Every structure is written in C-alpha cells, then in structure tokens.
Coordinates of C-alpha atoms in Angstrom, one line a residue:
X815 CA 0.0 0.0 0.0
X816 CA 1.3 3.6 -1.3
X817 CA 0.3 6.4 1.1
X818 CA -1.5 9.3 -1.0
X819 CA 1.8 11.2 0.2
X820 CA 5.1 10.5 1.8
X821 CA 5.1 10.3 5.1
X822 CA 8.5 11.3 7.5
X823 CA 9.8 8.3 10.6
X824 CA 8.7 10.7 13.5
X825 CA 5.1 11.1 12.0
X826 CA 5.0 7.3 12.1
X827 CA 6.5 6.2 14.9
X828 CA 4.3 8.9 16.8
X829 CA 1.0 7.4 15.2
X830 CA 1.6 3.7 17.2
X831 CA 3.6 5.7 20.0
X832 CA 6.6 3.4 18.9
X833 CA 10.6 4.0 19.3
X834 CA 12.2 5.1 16.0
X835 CA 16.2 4.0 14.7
X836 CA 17.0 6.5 11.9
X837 CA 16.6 10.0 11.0
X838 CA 13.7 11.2 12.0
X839 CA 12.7 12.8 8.4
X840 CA 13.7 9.4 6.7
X841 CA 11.1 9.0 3.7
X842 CA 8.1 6.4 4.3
X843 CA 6.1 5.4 0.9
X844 CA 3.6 3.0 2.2
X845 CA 3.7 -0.3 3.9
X846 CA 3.5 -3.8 2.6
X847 CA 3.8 -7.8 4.0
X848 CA 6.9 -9.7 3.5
X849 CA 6.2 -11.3 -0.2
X850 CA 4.9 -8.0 -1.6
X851 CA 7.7 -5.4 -0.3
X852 CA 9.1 -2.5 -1.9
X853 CA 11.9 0.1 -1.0
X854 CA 10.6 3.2 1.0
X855 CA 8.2 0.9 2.2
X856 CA 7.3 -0.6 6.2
X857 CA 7.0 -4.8 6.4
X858 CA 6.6 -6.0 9.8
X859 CA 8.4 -8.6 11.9
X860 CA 7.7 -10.3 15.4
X861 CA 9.4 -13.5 15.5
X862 CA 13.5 -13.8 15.8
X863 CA 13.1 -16.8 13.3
X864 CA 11.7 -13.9 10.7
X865 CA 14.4 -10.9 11.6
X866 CA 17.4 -11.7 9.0
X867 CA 14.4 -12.2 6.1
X868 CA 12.9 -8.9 7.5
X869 CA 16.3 -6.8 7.5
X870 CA 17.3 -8.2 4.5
X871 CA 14.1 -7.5 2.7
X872 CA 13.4 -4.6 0.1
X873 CA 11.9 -3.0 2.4
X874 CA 13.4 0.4 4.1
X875 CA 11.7 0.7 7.2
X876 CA 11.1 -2.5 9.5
X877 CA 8.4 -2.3 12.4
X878 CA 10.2 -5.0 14.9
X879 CA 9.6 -5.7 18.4
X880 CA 12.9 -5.6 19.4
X881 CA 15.9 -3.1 19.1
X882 CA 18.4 -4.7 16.7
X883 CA 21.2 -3.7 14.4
X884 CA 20.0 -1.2 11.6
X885 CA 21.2 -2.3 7.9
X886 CA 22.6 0.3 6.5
X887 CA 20.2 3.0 4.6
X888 CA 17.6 1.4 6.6
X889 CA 15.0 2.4 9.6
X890 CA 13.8 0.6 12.2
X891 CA 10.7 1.4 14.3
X892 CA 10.7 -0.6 17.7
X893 CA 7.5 -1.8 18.9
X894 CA 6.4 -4.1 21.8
X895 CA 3.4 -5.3 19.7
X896 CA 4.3 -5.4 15.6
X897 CA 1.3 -7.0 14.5
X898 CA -1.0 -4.7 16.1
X899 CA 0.6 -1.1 14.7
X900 CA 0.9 -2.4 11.2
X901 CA -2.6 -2.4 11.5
X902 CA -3.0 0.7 12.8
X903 CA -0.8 2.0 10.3
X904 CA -2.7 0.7 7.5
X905 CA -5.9 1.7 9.1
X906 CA -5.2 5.2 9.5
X907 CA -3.9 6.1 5.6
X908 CA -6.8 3.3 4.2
X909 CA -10.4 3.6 5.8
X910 CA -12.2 0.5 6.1
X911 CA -15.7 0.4 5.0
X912 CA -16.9 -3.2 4.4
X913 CA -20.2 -2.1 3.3
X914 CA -21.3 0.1 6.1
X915 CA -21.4 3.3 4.6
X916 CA -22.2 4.0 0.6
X917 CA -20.1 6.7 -0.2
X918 CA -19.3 4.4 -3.3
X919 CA -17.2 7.4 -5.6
X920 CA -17.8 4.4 -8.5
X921 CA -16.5 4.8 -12.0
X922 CA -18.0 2.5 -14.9
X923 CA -17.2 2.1 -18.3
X924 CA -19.4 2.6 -21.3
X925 CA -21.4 -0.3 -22.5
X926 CA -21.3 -1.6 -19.3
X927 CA -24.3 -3.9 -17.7
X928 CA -24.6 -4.4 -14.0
X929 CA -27.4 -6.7 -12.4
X930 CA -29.3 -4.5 -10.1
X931 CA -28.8 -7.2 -7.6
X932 CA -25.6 -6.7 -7.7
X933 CA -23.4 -4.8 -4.5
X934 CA -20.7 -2.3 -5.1
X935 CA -18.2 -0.9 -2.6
X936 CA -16.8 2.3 -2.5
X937 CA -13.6 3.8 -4.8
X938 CA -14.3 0.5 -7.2
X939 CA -13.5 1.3 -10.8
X940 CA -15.6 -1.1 -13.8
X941 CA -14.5 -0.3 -17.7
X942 CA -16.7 -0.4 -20.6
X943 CA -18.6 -3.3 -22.1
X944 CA -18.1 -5.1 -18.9
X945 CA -20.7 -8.0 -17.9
X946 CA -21.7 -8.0 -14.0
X947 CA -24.4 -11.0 -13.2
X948 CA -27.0 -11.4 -10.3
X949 CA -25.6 -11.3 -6.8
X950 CA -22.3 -10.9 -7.1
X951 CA -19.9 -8.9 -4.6
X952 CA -17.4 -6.3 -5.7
X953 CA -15.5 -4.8 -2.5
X954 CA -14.0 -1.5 -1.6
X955 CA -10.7 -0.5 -4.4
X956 CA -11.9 -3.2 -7.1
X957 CA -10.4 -2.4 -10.1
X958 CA -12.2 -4.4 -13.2
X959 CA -11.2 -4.1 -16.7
X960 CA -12.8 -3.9 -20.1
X961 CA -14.6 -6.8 -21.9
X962 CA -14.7 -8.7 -18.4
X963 CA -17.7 -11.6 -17.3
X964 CA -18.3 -12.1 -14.1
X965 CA -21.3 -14.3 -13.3
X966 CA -23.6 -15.0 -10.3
X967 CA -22.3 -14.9 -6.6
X968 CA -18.9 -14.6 -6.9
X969 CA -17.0 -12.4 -4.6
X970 CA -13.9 -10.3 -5.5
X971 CA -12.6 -7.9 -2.3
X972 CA -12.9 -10.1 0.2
X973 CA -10.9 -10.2 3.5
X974 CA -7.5 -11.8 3.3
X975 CA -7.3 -14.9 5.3
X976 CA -4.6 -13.8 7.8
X977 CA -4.7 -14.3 11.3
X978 CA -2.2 -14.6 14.4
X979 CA -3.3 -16.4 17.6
X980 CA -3.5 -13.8 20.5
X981 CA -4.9 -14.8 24.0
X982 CA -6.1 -17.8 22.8
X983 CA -8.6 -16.4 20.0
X984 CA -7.2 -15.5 16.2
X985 CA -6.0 -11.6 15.3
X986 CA -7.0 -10.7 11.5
X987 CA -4.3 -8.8 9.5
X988 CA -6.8 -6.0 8.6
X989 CA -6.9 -5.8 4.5
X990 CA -6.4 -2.9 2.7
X991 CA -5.2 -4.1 -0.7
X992 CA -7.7 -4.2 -3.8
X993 CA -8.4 -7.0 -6.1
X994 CA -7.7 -6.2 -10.0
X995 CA -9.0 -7.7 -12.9
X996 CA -7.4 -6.9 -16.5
X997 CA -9.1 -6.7 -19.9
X998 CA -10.9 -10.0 -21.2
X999 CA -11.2 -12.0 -18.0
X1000 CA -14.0 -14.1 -17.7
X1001 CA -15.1 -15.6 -14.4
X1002 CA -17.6 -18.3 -13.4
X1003 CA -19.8 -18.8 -10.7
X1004 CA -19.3 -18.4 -7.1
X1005 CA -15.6 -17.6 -7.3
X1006 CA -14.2 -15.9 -3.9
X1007 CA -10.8 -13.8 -4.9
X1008 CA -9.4 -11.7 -1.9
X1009 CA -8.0 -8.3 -2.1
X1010 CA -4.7 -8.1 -1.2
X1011 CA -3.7 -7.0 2.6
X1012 CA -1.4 -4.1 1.5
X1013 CA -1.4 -5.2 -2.3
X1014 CA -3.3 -6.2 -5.2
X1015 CA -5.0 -9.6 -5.7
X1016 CA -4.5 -9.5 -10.0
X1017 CA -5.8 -11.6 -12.4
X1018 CA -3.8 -11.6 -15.6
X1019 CA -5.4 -10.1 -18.8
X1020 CA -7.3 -13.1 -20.9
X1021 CA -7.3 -15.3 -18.2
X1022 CA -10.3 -17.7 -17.8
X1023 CA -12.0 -19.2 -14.5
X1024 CA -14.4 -21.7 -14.0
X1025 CA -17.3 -21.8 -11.2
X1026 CA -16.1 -22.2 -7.5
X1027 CA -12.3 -21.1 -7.5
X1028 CA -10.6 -19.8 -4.2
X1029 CA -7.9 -17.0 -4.7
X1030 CA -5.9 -16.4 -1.8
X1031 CA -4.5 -12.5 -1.1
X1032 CA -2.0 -11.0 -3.0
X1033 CA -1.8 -13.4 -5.5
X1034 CA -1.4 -12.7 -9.3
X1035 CA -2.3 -14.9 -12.1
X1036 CA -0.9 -14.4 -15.6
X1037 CA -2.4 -13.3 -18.7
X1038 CA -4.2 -16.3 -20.6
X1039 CA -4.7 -18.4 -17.9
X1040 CA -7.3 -21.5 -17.5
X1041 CA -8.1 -22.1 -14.3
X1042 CA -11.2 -25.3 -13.6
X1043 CA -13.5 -25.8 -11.1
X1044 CA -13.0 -25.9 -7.5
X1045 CA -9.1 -25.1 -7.5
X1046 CA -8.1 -23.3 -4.6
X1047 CA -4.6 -21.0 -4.4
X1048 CA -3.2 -19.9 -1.4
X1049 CA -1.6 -16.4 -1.0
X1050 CA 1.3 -14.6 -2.3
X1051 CA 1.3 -17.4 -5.4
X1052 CA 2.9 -16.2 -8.8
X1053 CA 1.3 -17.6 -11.4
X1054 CA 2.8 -17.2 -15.5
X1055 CA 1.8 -16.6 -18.5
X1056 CA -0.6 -19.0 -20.2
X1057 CA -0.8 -21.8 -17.3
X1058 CA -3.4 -24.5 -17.0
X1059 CA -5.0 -25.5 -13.7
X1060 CA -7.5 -28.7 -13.8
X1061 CA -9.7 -29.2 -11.1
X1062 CA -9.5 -29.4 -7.4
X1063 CA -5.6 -28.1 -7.9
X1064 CA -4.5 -26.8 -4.6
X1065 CA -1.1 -24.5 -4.2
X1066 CA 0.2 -23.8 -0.9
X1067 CA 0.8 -20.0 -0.4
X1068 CA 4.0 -18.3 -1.7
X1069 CA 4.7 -20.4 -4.3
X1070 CA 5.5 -20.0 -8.3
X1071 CA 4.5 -21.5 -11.3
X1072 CA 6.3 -21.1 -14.7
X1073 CA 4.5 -19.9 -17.8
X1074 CA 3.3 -22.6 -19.9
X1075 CA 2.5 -25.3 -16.8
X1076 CA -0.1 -27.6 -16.6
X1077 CA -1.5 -28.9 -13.4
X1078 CA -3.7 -32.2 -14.0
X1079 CA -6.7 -33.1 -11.8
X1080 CA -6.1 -32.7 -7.9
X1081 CA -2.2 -31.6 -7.9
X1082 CA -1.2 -30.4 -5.0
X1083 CA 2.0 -27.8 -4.9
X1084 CA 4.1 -27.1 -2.3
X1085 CA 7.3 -25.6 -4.2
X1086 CA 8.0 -23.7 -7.1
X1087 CA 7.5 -25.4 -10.1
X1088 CA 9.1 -24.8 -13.4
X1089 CA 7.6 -25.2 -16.8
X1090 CA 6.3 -28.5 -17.2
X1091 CA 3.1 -30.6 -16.8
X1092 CA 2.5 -32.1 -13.3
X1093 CA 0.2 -34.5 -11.0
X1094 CA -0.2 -35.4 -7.4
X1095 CA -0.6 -34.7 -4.5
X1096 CA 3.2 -33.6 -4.6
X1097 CA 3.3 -32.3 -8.3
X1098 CA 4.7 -35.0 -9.7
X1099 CA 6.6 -34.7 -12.6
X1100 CA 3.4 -36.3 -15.4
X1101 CA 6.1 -38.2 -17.6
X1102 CA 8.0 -39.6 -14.4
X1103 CA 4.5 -40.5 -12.8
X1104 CA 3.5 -42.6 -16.0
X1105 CA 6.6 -44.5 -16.0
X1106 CA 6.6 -45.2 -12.3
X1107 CA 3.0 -46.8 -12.6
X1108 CA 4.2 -48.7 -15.6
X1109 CA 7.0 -49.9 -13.2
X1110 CA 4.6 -51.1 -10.6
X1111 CA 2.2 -52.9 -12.6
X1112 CA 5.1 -55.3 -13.9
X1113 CA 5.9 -56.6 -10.6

C-alpha cells in the first residue's frame, strides 16, 4: 500500500507511539507484507526466526519488536506489539468500509451492464462493455477491466485470510489491498478472490475461471490463464503466463509457477514449479508418474 503522500519516521512512529532508529525525516512510501515489499516501504516482523528475512528484505523501514542492528540505509521502528501497529498504520492512511457506509465514488465504463442485484463498494472502478451477473460482490478499491464476465455470486474484495493467535482467539491482518482484474477475463460462478492485505490480488489479462475457484490475497495470475472448477490457491502465489489448472488443484501459499505449466486433476504444490506438466498430490513430474505406474504394474 502507497500512502497518497510520503510520510517522515517521526510522523509514524508517533501514530503507534513506537521508538524510531533512523533520521527522524527518513522518507516512508507505504507499507506492505513480507512477499509484496518494496523500498521506501514498512514490512513488519515479530518473531527472531523472521528478523534476517525482515532486514534483509526490500523494504526500508522494519516495524520490529525488538531493538536490533540497523542495515545500513535502513529504519527501524521498535515496537512491543508489531502485528497490532501495522494495522493501525494501514488503518489510518486506508479507511475500512466493508459495506457500512455507501459513499461508493464508482467509475464505470461505457457499455457496461450491471445486475441491479448486484453490491458495489466504494472507490471501485468497472471499464466499458463489462458484464456484471445477479448477486455478485465487488468490495472497496476493485479495479475491473474492459470486456470482463463475471457471473452470479462470486466475490472479488474479500478479506484476506490472515490471522495470528492472540490470547487464545485468532488476530486478523486488517486488508487494505484491492483486487484487480485486466481486460478480457471471464469468471464463473461463485468464485471468492481476496484483495490483497497491502497489495493487489491480479488476475492476468485473458485469463479464464471456472465456477467455485478460491484466490488467496495478493496473489497474481498471468495473462491467458485456464483455471477449472474448484481449484483453490493460497496467498502470495505467482502464477505465468498461459498456465493451465485442472480441477481441485490446490497451491500452498508463496509459491511460483512457470509460464506454460499444466496442473492435472487434484495436484497439489508445495514448491516452485518450473515449466512443465505435473500431477499429485506432490506435483509430480506427469512423464515420471506414468513410467513409475508402468513400473509397478510389472511386478
């Protein structure tokens, strides 16, 4: 997430009342999480086993719960709960609506046909001869493209699945990303993609989805894309150019896929997978697989 302007250390680190390491007019852009991190911009730590990725990050500033060493060029604001005044940094530059109030501040294309069953947040942006069917959900910051289907109950802009376990009860990461959709996307029925929590959820230009997919935050899905029923990916996935995704594929979160892949039936990924055609439960090479079941069924 980009602050609508930059933003000096001291100004942040007296919002959440935390200790700053730097000059106190060092340059904050906006804020991000680990995967989606950028320079000039705040990620978040609070566990030792996290701190080198943290400091080592793109990011400039690091909101940590303990006073460490401060890469060079770097800024560190100290605070005793991390999770907590991310949030409240994000909250503060990004109001959170969820449907409560309908300011809405909605720009849409010409040609454009919405269902007047469908719901719209606020700041969401639709471009012309666009295709919006009954019931579906378009949150807060959606940004949807030209030539673009979406049919009946699917959801785009919903809350990132992020939690921490605090007290005994679970702690949402508060989302203030957007979900994007380029030019010529079609998507079925009942699809649920999340906005990102500081990013943007995209789905790639062309790109095609079947009924009941899950999209998990911050994810982005290449241009051209065919994605089946009922395939769920986690988030913070990278997905190329031109990749195929049979049903019930599930991808764990932070992981890649190289252009050109296809996933059979019921993969399941748990690493980055280069170009190739795979099927498993552990993406299984498909040419390897074959010969292994030959292999068995001779003895």
């Amino acid at each position: 997430m980009r602050f609508h302007s930059p933003q000096k250390l001291r100004t942040i680190a007296d919002l959440i009342g935390a200790k700053f390491v730097g000059p106190e007019d060092f340059e904050v852009l906006g804020s991000n999480e680990i995967h989606m991190v950028k320079p000039g911009e705040i990620v978040f730590v609070n566990h030792p086993k996290y701190y080198d990725k943290a400091l080592q990050s793109a990011a400039t500033i690091i909101l940590i719960d303990k006073e460490v060493e401060c890469p060079e060029g770097k800024a560190l604001l100290v605070s005793d709960d991390p999770f907590r005044d991310f949030n409240a940094i994000n909250t503060h530059f990004t109001r959170i609506y969820n449907f409560t109030e309908e300011l809405h501040d909605v720009e849409i294309g010409e040609g454009t046909r919405i269902h007047p069953s469908a719901v719209i947040g606020n700041n969401v942006k639709i471009g012309k001869n666009t295709l919006i069917f009954p019931n579906v959900v378009i949150g807060d910051r959606t940004e949807i493209g030209d030539h673009v289907i979406i049919q009946s109950n699917t959801v785009l802009g919903g809350d990132a699945f992020y939690y921490r376990k605090l007290n005994g009860n679970f702690d949402r990461l508060i989302s203030v990303g957007n979900v994007v959709i380029e030019n010529n996307v079609e998507i079925g029925n009942g699809c649920t993609i999340d906005r990102g929590v500081t990013d943007s959820t995209i789905i790639g230009e062309g790109s095609v989805l079947d009924n009941q997919i899950q999209i998990g935050h911050d994810t982005i899905i290449g241009k051209k894309c065919l994605i089946a029923s009922q395939v769920g990916i986690a988030g913070c996935c990278v997905i190329g150019d031109e990749v195929t995704l049979w049903g019930q594929v599930g991808i764990a979160s932070g992981n890649k896929i190289e252009s050109g892949s296809v996933l059979l039936g019921k993969t399941g990924v748990n690493r980055d997978l280069e170009k190739g055609t795979y099927i498993g439960m552990f993406a299984e090479d498909f040419k390897t697989y074959l010969k292994k079941e030959v292999k068995l069924r001779r003895l």
